[in-house]
JSON list of C-alpha atoms in Angstrom, two decimals:
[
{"chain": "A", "resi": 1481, "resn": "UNK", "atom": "CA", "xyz": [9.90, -65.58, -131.08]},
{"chain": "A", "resi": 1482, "resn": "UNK", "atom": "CA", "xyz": [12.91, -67.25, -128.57]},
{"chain": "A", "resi": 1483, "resn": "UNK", "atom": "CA", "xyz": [11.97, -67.14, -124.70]},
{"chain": "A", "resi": 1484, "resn": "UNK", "atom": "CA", "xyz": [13.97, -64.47, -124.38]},
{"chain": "A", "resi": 1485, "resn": "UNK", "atom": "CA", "xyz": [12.73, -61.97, -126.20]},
{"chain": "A", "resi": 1486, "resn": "UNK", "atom": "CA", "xyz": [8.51, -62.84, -125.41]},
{"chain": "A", "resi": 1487, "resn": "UNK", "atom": "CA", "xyz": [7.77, -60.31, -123.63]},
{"chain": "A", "resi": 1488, "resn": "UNK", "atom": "CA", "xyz": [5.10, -62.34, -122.18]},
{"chain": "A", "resi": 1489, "resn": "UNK", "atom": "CA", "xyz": [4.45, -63.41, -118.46]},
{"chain": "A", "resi": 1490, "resn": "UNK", "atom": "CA", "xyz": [4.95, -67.79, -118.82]},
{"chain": "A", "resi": 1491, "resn": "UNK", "atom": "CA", "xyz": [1.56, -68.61, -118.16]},
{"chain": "A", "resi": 1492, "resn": "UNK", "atom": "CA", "xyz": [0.82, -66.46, -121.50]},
{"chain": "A", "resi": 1493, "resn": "UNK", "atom": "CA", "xyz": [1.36, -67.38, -124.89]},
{"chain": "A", "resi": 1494, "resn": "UNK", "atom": "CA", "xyz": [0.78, -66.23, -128.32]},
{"chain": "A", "resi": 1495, "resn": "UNK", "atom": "CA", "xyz": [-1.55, -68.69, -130.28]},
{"chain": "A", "resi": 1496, "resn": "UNK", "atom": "CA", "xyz": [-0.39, -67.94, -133.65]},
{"chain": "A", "resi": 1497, "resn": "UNK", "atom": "CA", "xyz": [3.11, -67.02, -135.27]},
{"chain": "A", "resi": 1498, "resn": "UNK", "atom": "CA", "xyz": [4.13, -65.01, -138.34]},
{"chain": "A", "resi": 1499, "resn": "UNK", "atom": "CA", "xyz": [4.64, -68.63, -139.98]},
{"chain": "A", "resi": 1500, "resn": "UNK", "atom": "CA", "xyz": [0.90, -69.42, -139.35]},
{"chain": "A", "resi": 1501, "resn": "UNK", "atom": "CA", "xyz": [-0.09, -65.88, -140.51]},
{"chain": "A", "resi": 1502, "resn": "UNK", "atom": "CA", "xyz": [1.79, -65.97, -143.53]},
{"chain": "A", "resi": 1503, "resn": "UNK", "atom": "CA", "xyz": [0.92, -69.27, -144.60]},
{"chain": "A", "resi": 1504, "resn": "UNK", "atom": "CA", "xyz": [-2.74, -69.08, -144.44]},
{"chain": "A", "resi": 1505, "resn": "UNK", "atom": "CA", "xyz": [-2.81, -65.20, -146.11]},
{"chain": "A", "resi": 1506, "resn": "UNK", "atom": "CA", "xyz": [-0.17, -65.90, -148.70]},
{"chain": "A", "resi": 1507, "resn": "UNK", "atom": "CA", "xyz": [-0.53, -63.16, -151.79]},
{"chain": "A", "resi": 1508, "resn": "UNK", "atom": "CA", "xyz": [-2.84, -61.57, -149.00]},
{"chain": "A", "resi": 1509, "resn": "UNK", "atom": "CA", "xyz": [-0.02, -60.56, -146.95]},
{"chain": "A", "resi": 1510, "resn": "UNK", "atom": "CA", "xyz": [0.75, -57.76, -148.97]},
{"chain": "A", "resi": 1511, "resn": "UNK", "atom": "CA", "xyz": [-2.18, -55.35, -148.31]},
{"chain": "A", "resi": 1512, "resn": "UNK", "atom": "CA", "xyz": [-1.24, -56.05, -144.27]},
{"chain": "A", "resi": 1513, "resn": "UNK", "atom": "CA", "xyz": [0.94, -52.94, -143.27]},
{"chain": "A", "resi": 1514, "resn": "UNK", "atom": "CA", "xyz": [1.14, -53.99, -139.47]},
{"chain": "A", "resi": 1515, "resn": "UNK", "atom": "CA", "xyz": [1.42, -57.13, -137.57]},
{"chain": "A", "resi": 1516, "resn": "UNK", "atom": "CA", "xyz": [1.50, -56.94, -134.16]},
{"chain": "A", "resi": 1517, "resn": "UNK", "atom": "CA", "xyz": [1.81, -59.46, -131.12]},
{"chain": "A", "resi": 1518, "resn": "UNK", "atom": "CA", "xyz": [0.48, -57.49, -128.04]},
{"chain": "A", "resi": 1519, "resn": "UNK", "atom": "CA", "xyz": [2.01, -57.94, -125.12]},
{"chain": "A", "resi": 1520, "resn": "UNK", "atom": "CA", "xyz": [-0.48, -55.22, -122.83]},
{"chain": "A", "resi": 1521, "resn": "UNK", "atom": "CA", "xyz": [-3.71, -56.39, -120.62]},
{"chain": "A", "resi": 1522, "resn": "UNK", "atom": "CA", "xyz": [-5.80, -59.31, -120.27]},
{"chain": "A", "resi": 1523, "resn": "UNK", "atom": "CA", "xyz": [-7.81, -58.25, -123.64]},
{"chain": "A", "resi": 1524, "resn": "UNK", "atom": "CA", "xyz": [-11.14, -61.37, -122.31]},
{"chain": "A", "resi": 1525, "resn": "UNK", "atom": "CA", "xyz": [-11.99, -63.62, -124.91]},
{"chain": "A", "resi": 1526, "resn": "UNK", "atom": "CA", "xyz": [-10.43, -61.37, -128.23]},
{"chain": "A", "resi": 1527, "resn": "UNK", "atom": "CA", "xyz": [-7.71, -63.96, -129.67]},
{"chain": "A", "resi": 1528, "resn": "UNK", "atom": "CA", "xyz": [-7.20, -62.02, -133.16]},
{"chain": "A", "resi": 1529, "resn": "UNK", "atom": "CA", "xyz": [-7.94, -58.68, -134.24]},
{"chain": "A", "resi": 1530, "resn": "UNK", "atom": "CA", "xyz": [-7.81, -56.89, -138.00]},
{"chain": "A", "resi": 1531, "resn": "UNK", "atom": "CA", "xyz": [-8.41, -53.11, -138.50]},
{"chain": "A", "resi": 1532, "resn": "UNK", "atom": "CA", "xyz": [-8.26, -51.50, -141.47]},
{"chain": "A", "resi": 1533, "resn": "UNK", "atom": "CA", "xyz": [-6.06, -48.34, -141.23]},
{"chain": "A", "resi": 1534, "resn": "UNK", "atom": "CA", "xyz": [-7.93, -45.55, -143.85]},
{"chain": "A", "resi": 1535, "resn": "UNK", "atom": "CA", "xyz": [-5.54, -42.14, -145.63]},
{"chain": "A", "resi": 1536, "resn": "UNK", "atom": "CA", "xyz": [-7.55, -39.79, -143.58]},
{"chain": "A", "resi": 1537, "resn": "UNK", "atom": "CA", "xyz": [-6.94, -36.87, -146.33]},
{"chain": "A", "resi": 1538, "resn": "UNK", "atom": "CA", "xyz": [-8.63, -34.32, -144.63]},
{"chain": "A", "resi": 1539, "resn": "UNK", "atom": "CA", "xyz": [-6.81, -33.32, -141.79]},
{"chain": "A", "resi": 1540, "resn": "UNK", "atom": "CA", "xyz": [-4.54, -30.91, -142.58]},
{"chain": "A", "resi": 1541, "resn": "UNK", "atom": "CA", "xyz": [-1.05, -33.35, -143.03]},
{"chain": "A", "resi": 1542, "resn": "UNK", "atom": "CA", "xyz": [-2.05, -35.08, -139.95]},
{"chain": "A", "resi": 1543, "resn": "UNK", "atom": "CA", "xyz": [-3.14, -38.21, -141.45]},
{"chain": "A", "resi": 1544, "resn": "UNK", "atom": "CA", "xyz": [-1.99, -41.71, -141.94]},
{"chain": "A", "resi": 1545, "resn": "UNK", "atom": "CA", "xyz": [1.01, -42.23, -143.62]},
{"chain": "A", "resi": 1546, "resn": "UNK", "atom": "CA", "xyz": [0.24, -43.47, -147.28]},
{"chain": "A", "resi": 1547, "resn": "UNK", "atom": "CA", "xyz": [2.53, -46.48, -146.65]},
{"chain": "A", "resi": 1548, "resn": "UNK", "atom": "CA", "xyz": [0.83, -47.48, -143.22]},
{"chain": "A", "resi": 1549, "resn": "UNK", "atom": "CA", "xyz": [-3.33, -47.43, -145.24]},
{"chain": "A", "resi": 1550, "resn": "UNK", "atom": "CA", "xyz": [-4.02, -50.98, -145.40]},
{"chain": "A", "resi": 1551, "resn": "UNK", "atom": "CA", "xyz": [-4.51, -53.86, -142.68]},
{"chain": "A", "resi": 1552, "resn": "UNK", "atom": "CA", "xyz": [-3.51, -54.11, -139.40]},
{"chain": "A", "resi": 1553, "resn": "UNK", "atom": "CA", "xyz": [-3.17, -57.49, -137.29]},
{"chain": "A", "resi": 1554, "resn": "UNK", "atom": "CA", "xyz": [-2.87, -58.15, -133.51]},
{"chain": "A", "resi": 1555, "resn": "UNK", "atom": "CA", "xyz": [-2.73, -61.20, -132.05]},
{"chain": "A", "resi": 1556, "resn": "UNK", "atom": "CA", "xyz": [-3.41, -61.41, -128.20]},
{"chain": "A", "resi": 1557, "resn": "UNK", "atom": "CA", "xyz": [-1.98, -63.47, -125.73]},
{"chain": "A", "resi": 1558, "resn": "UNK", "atom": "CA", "xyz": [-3.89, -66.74, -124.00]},
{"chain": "A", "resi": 1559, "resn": "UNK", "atom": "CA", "xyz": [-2.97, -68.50, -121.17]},
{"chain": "A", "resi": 1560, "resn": "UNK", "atom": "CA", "xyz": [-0.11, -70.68, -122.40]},
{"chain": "A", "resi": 1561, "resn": "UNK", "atom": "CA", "xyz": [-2.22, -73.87, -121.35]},
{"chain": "A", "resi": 1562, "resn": "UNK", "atom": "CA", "xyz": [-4.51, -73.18, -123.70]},
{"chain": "A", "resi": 1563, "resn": "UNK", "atom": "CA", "xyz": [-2.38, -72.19, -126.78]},
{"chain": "A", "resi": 1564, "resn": "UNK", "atom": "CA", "xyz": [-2.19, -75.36, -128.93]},
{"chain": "A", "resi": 1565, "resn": "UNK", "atom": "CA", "xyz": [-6.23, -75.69, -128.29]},
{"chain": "A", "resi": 1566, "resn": "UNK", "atom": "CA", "xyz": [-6.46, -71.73, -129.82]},
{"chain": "A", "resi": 1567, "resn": "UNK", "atom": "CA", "xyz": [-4.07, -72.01, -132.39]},
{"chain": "A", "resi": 1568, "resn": "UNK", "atom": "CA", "xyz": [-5.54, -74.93, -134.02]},
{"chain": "A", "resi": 1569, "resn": "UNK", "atom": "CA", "xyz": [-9.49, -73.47, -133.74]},
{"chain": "A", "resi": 1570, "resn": "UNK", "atom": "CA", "xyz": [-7.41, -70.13, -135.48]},
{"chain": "A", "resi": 1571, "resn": "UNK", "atom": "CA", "xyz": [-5.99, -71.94, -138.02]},
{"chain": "A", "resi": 1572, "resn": "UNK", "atom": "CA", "xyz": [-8.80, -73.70, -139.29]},
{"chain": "A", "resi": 1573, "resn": "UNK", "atom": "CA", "xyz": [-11.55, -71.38, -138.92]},
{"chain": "A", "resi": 1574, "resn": "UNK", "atom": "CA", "xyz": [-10.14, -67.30, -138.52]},
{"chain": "A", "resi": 1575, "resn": "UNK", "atom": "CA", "xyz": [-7.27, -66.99, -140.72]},
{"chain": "A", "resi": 1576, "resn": "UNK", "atom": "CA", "xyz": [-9.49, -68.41, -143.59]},
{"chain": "A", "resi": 1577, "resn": "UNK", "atom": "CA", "xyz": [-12.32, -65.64, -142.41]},
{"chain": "A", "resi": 1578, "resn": "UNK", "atom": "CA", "xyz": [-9.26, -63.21, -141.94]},
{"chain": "A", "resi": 1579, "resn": "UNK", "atom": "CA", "xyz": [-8.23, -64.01, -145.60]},
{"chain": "A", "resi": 1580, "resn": "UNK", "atom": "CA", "xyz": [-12.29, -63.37, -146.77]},
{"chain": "A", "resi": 1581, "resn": "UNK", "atom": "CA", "xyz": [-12.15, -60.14, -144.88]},
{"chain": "A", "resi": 1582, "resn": "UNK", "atom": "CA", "xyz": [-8.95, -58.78, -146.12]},
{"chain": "A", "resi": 1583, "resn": "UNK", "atom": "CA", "xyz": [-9.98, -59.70, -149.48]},
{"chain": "A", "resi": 1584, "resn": "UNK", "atom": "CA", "xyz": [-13.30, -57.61, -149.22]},
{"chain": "A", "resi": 1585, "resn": "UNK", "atom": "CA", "xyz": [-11.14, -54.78, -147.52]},
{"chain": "A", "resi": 1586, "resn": "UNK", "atom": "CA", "xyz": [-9.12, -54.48, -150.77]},
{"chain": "A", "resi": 1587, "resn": "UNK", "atom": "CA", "xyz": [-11.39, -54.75, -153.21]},
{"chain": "A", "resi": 1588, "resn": "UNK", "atom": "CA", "xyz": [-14.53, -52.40, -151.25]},
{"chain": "A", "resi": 1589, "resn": "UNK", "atom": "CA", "xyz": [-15.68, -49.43, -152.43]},
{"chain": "A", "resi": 1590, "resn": "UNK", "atom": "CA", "xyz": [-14.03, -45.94, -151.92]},
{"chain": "A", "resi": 1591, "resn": "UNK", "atom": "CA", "xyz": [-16.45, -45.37, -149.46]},
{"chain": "A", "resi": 1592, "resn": "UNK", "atom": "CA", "xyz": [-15.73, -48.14, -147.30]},
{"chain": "A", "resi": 1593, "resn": "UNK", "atom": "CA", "xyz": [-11.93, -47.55, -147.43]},
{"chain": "A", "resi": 1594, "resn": "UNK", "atom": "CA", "xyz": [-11.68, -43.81, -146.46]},
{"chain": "A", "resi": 1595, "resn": "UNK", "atom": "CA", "xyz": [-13.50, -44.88, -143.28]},
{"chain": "A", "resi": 1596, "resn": "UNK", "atom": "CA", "xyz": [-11.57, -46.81, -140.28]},
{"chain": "A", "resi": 1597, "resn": "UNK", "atom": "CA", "xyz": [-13.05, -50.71, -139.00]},
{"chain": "A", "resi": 1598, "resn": "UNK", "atom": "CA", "xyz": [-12.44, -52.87, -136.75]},
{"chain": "A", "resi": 1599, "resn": "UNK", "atom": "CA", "xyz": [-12.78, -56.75, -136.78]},
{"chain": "A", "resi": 1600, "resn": "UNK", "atom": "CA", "xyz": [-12.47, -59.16, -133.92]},
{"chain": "A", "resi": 1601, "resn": "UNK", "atom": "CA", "xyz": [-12.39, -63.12, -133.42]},
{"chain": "A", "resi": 1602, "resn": "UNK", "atom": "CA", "xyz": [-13.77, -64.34, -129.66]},
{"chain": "A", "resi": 1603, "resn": "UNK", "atom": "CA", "xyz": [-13.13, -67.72, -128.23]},
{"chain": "A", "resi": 1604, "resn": "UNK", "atom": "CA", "xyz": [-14.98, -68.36, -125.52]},
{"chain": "A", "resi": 1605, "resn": "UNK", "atom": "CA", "xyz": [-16.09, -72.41, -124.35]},
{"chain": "A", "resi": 1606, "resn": "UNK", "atom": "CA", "xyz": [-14.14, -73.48, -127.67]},
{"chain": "A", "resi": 1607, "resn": "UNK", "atom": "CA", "xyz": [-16.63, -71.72, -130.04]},
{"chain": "A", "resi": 1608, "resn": "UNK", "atom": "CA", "xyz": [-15.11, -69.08, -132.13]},
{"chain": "A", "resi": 1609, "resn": "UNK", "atom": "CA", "xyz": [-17.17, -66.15, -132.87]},
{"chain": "A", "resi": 1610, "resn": "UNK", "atom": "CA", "xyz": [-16.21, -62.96, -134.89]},
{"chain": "A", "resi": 1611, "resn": "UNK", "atom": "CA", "xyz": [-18.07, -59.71, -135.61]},
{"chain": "A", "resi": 1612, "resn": "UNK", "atom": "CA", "xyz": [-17.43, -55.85, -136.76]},
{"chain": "A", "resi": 1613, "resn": "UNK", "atom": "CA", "xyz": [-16.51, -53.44, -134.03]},
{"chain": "A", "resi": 1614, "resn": "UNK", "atom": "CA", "xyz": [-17.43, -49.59, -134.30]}
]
């Protein structure tokens, strides 16, 4: 994304780019109906985020777009000094987790799929953690 059109106070910075994501999700990228770069609050130690987006049939025609059921990616800003430092950790350890999880999105029971989640990576000190969210 040019300087331009960032969106992003300087001393922020996305760590990742749709080249990274792409890359590392390949065939993967298919089943992801959203990918966001958030430009809003400080969002603490959260670098990457995945949510699956579930049909929500029962509401009357005020569900979820067929089209939009699938995977949804954010990627939240860092302090720009500490980009290159987050993108690499990402790279080698997240998207290959984000992969794993998309992969057991697709292919989970009906159950599983009707109902909304939430996953989240955390970097905090350099160590990258990553957990379910309610």
């Amino acid at each position: 994304m040019s300087a331009r059109e960032r969106r992003l106070p300087r001393h922020r910075a996305w760590p990742l780019t749709t080249t990274d994501i792409n890359e590392c999700l390949g065939t993967a990228m298919a089943h992801v109906r959203d990918l966001r770069f958030l430009t809003g609050h400080d969002s603490g130690t959260i670098v990457l985020g995945a949510a699956w987006i579930a049909p929500h049939p029962g509401n009357y025609g005020g569900g979820v777009h067929p089209d939009m059921v699938g995977v949804r990616i954010d990627v939240h800003p860092v302090a720009a000094t500490e980009r290159a430092a987050t993108r690499a950790v990402l790279r080698a350890q997240a998207l290959p987790q984000l992969l794993d999880w998309i992969t057991q999105a697709t292919t989970a029971d009906e159950t599983w799929r009707l109902t909304p989640h939430q996953h989240h990576w955390r970097l905090t000190d350099g160590h990258l953690t990553h957990h379910d969210e309610a």
